[in-house]
mmCIF file with all atom_site columns, C-alpha atoms and ligand atoms in Angstrom:
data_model
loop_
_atom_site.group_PDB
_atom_site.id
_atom_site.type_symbol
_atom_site.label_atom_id
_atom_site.label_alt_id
_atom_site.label_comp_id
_atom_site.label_asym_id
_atom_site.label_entity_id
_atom_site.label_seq_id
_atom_site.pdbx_PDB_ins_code
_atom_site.Cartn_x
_atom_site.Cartn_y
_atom_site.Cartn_z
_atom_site.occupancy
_atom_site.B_iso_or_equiv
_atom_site.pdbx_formal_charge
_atom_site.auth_seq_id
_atom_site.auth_comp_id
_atom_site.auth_asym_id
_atom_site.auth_atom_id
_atom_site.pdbx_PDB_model_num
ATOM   1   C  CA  . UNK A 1 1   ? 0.000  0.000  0.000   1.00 0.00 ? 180  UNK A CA  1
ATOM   2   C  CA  . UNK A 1 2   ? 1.201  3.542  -0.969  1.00 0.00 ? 181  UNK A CA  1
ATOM   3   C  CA  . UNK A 1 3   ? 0.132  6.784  0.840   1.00 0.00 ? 182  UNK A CA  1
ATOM   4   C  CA  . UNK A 1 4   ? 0.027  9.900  -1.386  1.00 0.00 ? 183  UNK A CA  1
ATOM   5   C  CA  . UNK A 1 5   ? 1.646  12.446 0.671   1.00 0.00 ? 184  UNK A CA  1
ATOM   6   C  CA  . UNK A 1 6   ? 2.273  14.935 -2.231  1.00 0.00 ? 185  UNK A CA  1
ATOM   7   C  CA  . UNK A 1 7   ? -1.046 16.881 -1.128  1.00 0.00 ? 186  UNK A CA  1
ATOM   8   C  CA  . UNK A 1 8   ? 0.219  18.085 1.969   1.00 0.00 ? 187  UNK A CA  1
ATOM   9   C  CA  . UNK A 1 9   ? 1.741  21.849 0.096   1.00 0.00 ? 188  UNK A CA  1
ATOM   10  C  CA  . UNK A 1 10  ? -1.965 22.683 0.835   1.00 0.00 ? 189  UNK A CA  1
ATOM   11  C  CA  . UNK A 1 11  ? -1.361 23.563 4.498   1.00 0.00 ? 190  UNK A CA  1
ATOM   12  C  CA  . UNK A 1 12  ? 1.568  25.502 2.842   1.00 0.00 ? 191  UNK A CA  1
ATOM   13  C  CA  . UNK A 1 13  ? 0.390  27.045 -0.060  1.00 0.00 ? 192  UNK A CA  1
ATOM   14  C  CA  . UNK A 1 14  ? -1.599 27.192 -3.659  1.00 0.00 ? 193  UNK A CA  1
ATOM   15  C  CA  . UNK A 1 15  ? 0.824  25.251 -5.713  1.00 0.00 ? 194  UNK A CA  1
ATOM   16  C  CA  . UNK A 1 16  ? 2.002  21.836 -5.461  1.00 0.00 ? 195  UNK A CA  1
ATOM   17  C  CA  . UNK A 1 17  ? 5.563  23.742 -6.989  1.00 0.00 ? 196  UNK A CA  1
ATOM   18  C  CA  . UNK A 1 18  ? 7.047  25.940 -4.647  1.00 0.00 ? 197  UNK A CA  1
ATOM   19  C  CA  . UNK A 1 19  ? 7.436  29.397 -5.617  1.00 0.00 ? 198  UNK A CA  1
ATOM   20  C  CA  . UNK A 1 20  ? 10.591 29.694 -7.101  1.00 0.00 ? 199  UNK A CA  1
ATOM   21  C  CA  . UNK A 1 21  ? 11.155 25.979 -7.958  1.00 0.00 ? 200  UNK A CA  1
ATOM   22  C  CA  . UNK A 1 22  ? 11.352 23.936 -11.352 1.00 0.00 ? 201  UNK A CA  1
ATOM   23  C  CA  . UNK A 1 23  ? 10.197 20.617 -11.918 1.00 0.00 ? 202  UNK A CA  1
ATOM   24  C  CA  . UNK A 1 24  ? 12.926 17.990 -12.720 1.00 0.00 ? 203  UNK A CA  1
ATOM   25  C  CA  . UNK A 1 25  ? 12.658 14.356 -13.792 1.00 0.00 ? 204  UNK A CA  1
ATOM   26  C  CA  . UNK A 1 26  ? 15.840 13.092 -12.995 1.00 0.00 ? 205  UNK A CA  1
ATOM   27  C  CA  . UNK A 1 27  ? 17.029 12.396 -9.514  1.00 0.00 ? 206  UNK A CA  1
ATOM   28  C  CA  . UNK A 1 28  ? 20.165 14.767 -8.822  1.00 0.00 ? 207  UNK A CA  1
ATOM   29  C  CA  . UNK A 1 29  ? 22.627 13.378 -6.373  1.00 0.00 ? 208  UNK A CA  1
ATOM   30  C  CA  . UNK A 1 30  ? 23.335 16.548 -3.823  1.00 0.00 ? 209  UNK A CA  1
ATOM   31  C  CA  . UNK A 1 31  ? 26.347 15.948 -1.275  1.00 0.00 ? 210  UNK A CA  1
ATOM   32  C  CA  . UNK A 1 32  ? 28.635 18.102 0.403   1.00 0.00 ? 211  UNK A CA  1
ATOM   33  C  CA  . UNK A 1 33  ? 31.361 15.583 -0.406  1.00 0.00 ? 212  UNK A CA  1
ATOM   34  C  CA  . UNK A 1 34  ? 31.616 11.985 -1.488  1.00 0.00 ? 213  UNK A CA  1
ATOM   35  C  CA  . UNK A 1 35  ? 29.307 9.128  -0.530  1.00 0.00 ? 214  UNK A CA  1
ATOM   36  C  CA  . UNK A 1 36  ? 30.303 7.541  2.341   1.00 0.00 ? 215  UNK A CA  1
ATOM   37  C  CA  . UNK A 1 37  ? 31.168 3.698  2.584   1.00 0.00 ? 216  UNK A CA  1
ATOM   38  C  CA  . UNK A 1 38  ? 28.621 2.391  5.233   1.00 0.00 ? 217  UNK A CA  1
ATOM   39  C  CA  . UNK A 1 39  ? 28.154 -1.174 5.834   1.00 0.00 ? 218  UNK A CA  1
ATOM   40  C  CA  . UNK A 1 40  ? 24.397 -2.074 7.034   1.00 0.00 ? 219  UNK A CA  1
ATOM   41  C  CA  . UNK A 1 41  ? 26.153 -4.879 8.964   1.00 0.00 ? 220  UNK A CA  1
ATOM   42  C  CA  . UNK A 1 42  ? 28.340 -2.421 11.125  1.00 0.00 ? 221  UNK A CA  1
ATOM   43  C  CA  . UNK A 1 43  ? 25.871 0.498  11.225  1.00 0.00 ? 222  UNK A CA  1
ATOM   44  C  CA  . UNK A 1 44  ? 23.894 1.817  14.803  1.00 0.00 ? 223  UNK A CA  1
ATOM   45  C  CA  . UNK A 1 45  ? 21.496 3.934  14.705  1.00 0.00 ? 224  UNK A CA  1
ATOM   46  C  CA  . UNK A 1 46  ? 21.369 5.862  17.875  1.00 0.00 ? 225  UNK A CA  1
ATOM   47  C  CA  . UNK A 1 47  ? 18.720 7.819  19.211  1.00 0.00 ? 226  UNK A CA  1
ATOM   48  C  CA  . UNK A 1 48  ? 19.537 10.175 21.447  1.00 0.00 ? 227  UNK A CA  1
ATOM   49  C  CA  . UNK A 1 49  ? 19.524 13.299 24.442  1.00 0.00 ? 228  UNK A CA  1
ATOM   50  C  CA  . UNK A 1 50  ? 16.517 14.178 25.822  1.00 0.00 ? 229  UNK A CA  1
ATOM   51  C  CA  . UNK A 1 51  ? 14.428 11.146 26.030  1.00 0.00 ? 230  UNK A CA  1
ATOM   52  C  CA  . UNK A 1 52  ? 13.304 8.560  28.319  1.00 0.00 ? 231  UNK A CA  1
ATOM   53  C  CA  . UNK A 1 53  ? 15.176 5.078  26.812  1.00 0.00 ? 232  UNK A CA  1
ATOM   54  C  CA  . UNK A 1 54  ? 18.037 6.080  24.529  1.00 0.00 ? 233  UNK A CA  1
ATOM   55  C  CA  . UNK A 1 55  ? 17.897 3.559  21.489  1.00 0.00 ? 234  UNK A CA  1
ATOM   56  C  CA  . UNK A 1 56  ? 20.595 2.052  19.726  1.00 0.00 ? 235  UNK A CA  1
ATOM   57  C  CA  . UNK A 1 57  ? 19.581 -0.230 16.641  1.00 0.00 ? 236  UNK A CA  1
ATOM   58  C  CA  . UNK A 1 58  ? 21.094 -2.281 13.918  1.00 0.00 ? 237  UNK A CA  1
ATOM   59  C  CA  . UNK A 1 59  ? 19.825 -2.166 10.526  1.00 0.00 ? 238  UNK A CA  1
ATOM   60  C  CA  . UNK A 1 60  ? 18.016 -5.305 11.079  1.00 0.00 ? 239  UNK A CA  1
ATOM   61  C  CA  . UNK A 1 61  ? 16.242 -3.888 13.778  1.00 0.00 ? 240  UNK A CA  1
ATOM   62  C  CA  . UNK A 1 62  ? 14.754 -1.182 12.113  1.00 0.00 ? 241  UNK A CA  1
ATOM   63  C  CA  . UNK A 1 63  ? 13.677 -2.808 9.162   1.00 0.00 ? 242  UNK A CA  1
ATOM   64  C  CA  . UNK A 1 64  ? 11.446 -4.905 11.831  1.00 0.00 ? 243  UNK A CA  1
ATOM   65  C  CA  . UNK A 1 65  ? 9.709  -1.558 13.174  1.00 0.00 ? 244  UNK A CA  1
ATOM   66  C  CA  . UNK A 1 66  ? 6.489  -0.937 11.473  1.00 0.00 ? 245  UNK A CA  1
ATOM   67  C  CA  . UNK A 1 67  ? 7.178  0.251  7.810   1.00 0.00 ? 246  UNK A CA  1
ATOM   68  C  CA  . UNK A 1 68  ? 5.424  2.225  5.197   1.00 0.00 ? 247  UNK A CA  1
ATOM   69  C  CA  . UNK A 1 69  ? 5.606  3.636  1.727   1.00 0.00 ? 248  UNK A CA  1
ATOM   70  C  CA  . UNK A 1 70  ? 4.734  7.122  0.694   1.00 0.00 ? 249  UNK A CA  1
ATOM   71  C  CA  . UNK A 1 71  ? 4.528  8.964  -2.978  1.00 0.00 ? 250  UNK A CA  1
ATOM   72  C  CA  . UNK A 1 72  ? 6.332  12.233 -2.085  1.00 0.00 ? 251  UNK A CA  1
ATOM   73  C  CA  . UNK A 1 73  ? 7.434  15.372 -3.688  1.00 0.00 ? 252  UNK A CA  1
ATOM   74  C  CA  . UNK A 1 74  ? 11.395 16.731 -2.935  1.00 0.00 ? 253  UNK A CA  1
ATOM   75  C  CA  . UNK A 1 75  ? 12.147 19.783 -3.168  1.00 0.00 ? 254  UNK A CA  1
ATOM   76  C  CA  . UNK A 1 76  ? 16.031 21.195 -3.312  1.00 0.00 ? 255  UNK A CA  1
ATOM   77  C  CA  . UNK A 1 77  ? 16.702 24.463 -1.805  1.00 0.00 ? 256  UNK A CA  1
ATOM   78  C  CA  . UNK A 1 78  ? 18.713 25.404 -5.296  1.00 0.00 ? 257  UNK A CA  1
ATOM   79  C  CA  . UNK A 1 79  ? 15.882 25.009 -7.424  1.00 0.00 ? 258  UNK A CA  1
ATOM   80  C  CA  . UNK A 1 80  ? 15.097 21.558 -8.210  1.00 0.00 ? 259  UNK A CA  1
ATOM   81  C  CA  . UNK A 1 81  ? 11.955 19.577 -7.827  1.00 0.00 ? 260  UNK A CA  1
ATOM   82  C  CA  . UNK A 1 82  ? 11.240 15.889 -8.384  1.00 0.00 ? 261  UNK A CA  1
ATOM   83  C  CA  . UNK A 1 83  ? 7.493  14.724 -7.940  1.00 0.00 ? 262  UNK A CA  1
ATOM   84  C  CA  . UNK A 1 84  ? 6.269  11.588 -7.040  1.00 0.00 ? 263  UNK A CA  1
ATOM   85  C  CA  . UNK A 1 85  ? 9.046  10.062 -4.982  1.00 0.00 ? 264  UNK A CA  1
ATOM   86  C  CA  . UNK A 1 86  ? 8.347  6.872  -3.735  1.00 0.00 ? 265  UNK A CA  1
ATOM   87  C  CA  . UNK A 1 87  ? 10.064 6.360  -0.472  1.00 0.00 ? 266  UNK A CA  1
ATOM   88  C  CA  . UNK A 1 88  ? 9.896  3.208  1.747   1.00 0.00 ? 267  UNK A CA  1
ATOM   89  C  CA  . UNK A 1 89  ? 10.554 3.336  5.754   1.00 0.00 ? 268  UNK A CA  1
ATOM   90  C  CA  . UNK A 1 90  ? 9.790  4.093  9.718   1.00 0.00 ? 269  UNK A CA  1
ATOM   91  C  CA  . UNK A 1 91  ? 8.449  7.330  10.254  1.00 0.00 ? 270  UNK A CA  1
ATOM   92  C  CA  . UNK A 1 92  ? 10.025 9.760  13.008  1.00 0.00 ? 271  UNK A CA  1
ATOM   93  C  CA  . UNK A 1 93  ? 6.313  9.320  15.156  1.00 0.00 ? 272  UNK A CA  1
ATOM   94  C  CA  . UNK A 1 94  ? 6.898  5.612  15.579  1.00 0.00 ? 273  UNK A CA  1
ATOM   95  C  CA  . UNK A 1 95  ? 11.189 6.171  16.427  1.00 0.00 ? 274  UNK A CA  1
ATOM   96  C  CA  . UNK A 1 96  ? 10.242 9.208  18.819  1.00 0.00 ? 275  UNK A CA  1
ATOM   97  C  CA  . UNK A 1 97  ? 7.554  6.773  20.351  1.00 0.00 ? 276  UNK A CA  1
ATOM   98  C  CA  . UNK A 1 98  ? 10.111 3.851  20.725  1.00 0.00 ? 277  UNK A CA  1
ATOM   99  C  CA  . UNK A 1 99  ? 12.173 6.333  22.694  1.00 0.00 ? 278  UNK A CA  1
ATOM   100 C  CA  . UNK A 1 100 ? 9.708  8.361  24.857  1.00 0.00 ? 279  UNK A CA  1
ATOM   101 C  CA  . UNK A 1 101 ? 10.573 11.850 24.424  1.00 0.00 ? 280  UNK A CA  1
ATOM   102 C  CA  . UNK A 1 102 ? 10.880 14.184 27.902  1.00 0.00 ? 281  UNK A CA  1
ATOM   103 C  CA  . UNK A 1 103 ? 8.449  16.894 27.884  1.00 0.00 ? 282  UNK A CA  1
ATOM   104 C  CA  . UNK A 1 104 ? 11.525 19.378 27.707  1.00 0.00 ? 283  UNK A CA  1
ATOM   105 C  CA  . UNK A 1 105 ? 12.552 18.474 24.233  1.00 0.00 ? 284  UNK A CA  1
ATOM   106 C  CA  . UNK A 1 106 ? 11.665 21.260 21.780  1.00 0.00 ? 285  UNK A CA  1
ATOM   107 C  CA  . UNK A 1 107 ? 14.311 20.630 18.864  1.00 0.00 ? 286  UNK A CA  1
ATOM   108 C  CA  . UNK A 1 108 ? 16.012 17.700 16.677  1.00 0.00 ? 287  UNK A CA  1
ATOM   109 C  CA  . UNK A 1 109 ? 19.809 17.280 15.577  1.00 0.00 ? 288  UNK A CA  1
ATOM   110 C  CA  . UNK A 1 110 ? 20.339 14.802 13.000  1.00 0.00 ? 289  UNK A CA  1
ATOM   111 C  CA  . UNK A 1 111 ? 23.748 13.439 12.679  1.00 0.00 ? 290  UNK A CA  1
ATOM   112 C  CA  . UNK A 1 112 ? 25.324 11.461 9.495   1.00 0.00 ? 291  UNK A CA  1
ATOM   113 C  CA  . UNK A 1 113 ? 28.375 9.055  8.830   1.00 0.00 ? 292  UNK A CA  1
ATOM   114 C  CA  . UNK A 1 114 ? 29.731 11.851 6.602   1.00 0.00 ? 293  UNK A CA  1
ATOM   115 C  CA  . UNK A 1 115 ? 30.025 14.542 9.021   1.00 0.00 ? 294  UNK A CA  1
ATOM   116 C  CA  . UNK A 1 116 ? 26.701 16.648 8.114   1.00 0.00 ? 295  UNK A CA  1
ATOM   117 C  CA  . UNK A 1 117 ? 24.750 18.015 10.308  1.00 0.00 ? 296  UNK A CA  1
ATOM   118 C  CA  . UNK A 1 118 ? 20.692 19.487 9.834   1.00 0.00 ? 297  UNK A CA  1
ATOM   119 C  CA  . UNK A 1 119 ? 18.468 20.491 12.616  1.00 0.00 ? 298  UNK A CA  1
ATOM   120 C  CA  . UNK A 1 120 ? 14.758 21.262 12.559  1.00 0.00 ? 299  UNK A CA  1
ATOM   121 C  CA  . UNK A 1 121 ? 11.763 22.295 15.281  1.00 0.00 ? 300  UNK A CA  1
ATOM   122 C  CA  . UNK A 1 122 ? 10.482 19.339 16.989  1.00 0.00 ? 301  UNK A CA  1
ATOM   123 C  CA  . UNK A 1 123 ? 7.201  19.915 16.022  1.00 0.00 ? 302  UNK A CA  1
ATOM   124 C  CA  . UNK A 1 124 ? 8.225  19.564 12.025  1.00 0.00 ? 303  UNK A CA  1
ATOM   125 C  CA  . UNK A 1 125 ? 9.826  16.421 12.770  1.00 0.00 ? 304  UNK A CA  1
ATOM   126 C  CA  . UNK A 1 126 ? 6.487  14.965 13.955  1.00 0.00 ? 305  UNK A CA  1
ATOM   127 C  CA  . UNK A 1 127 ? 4.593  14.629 10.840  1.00 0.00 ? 306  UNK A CA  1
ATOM   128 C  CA  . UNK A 1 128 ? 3.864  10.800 9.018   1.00 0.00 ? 307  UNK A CA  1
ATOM   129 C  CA  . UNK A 1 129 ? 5.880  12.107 5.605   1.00 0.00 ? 308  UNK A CA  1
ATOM   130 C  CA  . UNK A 1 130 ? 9.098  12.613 8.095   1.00 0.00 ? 309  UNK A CA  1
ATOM   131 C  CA  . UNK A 1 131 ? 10.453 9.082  7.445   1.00 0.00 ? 310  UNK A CA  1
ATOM   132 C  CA  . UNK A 1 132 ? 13.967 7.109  7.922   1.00 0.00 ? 311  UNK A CA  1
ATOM   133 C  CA  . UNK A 1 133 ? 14.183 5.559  4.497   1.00 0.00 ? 312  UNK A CA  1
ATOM   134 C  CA  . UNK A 1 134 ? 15.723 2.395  3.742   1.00 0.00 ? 313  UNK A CA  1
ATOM   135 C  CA  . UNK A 1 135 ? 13.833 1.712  0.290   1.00 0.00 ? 314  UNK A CA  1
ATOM   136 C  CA  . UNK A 1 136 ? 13.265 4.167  -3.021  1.00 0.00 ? 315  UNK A CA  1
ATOM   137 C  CA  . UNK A 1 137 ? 11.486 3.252  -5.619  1.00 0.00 ? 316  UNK A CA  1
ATOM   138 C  CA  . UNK A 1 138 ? 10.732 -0.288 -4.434  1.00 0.00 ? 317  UNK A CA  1
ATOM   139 C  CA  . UNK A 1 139 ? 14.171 -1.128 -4.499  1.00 0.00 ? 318  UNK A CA  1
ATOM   140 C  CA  . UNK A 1 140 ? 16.956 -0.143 -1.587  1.00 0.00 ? 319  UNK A CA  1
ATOM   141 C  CA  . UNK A 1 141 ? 17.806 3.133  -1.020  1.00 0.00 ? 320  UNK A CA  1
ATOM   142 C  CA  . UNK A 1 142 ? 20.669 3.891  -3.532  1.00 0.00 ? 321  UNK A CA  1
ATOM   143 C  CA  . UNK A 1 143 ? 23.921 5.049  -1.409  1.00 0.00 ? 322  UNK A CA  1
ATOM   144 C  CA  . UNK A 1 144 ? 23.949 7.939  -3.685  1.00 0.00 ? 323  UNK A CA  1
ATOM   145 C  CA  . UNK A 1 145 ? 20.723 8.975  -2.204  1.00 0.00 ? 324  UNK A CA  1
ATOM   146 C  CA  . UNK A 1 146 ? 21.868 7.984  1.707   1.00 0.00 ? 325  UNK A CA  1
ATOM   147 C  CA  . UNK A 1 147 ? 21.746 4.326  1.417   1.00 0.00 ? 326  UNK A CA  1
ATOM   148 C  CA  . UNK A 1 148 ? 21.405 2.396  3.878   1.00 0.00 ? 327  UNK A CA  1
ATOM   149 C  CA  . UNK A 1 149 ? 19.478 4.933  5.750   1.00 0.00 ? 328  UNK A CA  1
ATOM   150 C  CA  . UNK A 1 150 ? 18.445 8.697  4.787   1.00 0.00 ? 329  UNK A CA  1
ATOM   151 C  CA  . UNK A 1 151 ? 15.796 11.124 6.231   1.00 0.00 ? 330  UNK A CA  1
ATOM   152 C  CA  . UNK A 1 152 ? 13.189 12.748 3.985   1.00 0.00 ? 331  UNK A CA  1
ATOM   153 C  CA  . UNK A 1 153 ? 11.466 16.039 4.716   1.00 0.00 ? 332  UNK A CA  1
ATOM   154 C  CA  . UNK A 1 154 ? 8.569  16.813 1.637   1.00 0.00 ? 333  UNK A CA  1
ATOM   155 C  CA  . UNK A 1 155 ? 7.258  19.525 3.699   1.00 0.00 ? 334  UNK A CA  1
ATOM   156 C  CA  . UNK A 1 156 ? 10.968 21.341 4.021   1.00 0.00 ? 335  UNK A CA  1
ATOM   157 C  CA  . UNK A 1 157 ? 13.549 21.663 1.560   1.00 0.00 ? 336  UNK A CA  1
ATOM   158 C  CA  . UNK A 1 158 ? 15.803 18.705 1.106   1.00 0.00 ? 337  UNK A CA  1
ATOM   159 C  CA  . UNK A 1 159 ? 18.966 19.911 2.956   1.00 0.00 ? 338  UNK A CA  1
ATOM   160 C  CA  . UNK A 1 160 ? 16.808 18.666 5.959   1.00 0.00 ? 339  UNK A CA  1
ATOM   161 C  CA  . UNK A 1 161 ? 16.562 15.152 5.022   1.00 0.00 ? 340  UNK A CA  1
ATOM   162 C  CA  . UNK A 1 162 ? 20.295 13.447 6.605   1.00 0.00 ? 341  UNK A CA  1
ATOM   163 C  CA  . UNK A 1 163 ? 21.621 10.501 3.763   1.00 0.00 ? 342  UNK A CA  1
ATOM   164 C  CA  . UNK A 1 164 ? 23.517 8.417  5.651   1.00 0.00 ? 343  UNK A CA  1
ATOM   165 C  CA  . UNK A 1 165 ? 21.824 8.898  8.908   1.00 0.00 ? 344  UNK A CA  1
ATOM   166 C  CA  . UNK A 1 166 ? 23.279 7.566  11.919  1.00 0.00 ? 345  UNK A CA  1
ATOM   167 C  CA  . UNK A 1 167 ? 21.442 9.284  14.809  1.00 0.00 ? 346  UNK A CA  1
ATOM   168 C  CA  . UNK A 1 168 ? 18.832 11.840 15.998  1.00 0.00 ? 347  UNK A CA  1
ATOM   169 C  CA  . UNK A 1 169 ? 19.354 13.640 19.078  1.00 0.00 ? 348  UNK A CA  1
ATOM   170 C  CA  . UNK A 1 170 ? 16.598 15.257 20.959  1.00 0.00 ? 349  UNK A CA  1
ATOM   171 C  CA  . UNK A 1 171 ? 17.628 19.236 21.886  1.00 0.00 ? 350  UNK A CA  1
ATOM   172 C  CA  . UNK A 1 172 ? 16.163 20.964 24.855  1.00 0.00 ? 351  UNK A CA  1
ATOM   173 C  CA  . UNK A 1 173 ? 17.082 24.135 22.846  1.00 0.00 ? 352  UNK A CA  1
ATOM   174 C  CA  . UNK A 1 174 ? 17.879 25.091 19.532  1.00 0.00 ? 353  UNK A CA  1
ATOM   175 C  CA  . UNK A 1 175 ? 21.246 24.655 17.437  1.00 0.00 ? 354  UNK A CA  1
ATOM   176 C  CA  . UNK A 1 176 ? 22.363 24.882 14.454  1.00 0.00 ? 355  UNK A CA  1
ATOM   177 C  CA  . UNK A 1 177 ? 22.985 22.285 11.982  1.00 0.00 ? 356  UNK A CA  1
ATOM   178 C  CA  . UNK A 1 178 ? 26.143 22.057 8.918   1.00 0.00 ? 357  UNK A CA  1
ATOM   179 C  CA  . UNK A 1 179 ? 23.911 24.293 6.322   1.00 0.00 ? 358  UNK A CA  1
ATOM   180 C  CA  . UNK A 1 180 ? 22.053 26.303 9.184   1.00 0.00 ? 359  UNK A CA  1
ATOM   181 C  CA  . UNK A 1 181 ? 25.351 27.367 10.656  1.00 0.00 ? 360  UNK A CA  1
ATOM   182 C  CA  . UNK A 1 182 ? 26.227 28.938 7.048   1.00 0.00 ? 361  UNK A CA  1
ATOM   183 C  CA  . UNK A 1 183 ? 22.900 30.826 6.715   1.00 0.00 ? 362  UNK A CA  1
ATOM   184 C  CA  . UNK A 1 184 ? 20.046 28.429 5.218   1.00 0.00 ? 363  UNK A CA  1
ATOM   185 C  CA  . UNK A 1 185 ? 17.312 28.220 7.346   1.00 0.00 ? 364  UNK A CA  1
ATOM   186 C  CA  . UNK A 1 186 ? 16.625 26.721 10.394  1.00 0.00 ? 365  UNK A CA  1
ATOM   187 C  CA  . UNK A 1 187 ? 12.561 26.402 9.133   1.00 0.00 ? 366  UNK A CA  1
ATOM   188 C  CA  . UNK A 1 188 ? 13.507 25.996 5.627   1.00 0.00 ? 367  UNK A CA  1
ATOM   189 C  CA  . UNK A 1 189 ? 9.329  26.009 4.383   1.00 0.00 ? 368  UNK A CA  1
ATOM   190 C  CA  . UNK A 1 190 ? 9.496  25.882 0.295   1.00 0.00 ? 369  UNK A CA  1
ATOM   191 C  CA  . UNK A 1 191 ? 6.521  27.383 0.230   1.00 0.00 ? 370  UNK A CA  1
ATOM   192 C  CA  . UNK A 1 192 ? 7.605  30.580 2.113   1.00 0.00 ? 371  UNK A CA  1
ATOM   193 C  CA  . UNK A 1 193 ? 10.849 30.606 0.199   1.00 0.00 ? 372  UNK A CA  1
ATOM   194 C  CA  . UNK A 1 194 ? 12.566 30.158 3.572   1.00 0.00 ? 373  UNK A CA  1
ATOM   195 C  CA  . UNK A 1 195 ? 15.902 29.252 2.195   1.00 0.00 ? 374  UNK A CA  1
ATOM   196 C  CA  . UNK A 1 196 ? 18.401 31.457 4.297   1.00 0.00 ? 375  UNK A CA  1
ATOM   197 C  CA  . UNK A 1 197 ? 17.882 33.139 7.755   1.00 0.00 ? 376  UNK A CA  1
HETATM 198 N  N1  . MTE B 2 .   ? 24.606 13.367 5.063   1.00 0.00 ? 1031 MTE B N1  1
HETATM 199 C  C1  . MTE B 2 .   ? 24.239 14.260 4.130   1.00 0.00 ? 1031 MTE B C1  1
HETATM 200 N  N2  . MTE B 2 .   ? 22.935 14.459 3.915   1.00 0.00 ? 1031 MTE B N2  1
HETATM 201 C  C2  . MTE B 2 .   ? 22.535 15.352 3.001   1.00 0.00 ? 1031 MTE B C2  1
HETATM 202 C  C3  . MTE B 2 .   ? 23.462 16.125 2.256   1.00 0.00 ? 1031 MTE B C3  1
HETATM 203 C  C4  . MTE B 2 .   ? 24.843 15.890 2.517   1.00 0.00 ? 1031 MTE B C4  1
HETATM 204 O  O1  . MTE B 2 .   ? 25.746 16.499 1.926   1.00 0.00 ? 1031 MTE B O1  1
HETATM 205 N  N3  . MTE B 2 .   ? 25.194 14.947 3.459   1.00 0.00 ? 1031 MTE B N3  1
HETATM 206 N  N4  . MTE B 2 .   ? 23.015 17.051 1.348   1.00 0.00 ? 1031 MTE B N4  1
HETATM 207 C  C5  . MTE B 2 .   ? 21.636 17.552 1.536   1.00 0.00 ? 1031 MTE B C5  1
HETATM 208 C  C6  . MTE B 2 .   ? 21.148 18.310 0.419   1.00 0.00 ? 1031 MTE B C6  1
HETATM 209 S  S1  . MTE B 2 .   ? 21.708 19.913 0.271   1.00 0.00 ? 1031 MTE B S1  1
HETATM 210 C  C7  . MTE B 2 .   ? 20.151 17.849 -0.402  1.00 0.00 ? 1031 MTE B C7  1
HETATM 211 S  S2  . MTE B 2 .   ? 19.410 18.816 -1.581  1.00 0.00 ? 1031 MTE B S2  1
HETATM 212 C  C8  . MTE B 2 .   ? 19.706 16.441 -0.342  1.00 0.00 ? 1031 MTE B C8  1
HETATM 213 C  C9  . MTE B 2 .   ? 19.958 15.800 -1.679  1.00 0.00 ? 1031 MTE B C9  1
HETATM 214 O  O2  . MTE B 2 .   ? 19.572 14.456 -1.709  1.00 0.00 ? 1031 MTE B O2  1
HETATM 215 P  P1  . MTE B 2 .   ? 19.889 13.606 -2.992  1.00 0.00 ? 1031 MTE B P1  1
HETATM 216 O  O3  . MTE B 2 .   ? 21.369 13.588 -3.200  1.00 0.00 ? 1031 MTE B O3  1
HETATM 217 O  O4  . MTE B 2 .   ? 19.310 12.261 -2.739  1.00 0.00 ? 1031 MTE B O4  1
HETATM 218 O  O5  . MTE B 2 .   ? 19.202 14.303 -4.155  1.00 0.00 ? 1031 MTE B O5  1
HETATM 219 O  O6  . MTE B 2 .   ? 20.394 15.703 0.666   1.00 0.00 ? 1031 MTE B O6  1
HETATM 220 C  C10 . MTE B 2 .   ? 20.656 16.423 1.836   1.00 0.00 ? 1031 MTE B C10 1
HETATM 221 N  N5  . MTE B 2 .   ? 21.201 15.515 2.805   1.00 0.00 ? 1031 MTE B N5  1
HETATM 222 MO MO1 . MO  B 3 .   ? 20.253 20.960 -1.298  1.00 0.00 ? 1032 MO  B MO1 1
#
């Protein structure tokens, strides 16, 4: 079963395209360096800071978490849009719920085997469409793209969805993540052109 996600721009705006944005069919590979070597077989993924039962899980154990796929829409903060992603994986609600979150947390560092950084409200991390995905297209998740394990945002610009995503810690205060700290935006809403700030 597929959910269709790509109607959520209407609590964001008219147009399914972001102001600003073009429509692209390919799948552009955007990374601050190279792609990472990571072995499913050695990877953690650690969840993290302010909550009740830190979690540390193996690939394995993720892929037995409850699972979904969604047909979403990416949008790059440079310009680029590709509709109708199809994206296969556990959803931040059902991680956060795993881990009980204290009633202090407020904001939501995610960290990735290649050094990046992104951080975003806590409150726009607890959407459905916020998944950790393992599968594109109903294949894995090419390591291009963040293979084994990448985080996709459809509601924010792509900069906030980690490839290679190791860990999510749980902030009782803002900070800034790798793009945030040179001036994109913390919010980063495609539909309010939030791109720096
Ligand atoms: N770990 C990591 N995640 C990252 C990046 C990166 O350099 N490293 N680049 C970001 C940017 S700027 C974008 S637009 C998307 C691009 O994803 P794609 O390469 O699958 O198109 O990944 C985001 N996630
Ligand atoms: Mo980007």
């Amino acid at each position: 079963m597929v959910t269709d996600t790509t109607d959520l721009y209407r609590e964001f705006g008219d147009s399914r395209l972001p102001p600003g944005q073009q429509q692209t069919d390919g799948f552009p590979v955007l990374s601050k360096g190279g792609t990472p070597a990571v072995d499913p077989a050695e990877w953690t993924f650690e969840v993290f800071g302010a909550v009740d039962e830190p979690l540390a899980l193996s690939f394995d154990e993720l892929l037995e978490l409850p699972g979904e796929t969604q047909r979403q829409d990416f949008h790059c903060v440079t310009g680029w849009s590709k509709f109708d992603c199809l994206f296969t994986g556990v959803s931040f609600p059902t991680i956060a719920d795993r881990a009980g979150l204290t009633s202090d947390a407020v904001h939501v560092m995610f960290h990735s085997a290649d050094g990046y950084t992104t951080d975003l409200p806590l409150d726009d991390c607890l959407r459905e469409e916020v998944l950790f995905a393992y599968g594109y297209d109903g294949d894995d998740l090419p390591a291009d793209h963040g293979g084994p394990l990448r985080v996709v945002t459809p509601h924010k610009y792509a900069y906030k969805g980690a490839k290679w995503v190791t860990g999510i810690e749980l902030l009782t205060e803002p900070e800034r993540g790798y793009w945030e700290q040179r001036g994109y935006s913390s919010t980063a809403d495609p539909w309010n052109e939030e791109r720096y700030g």
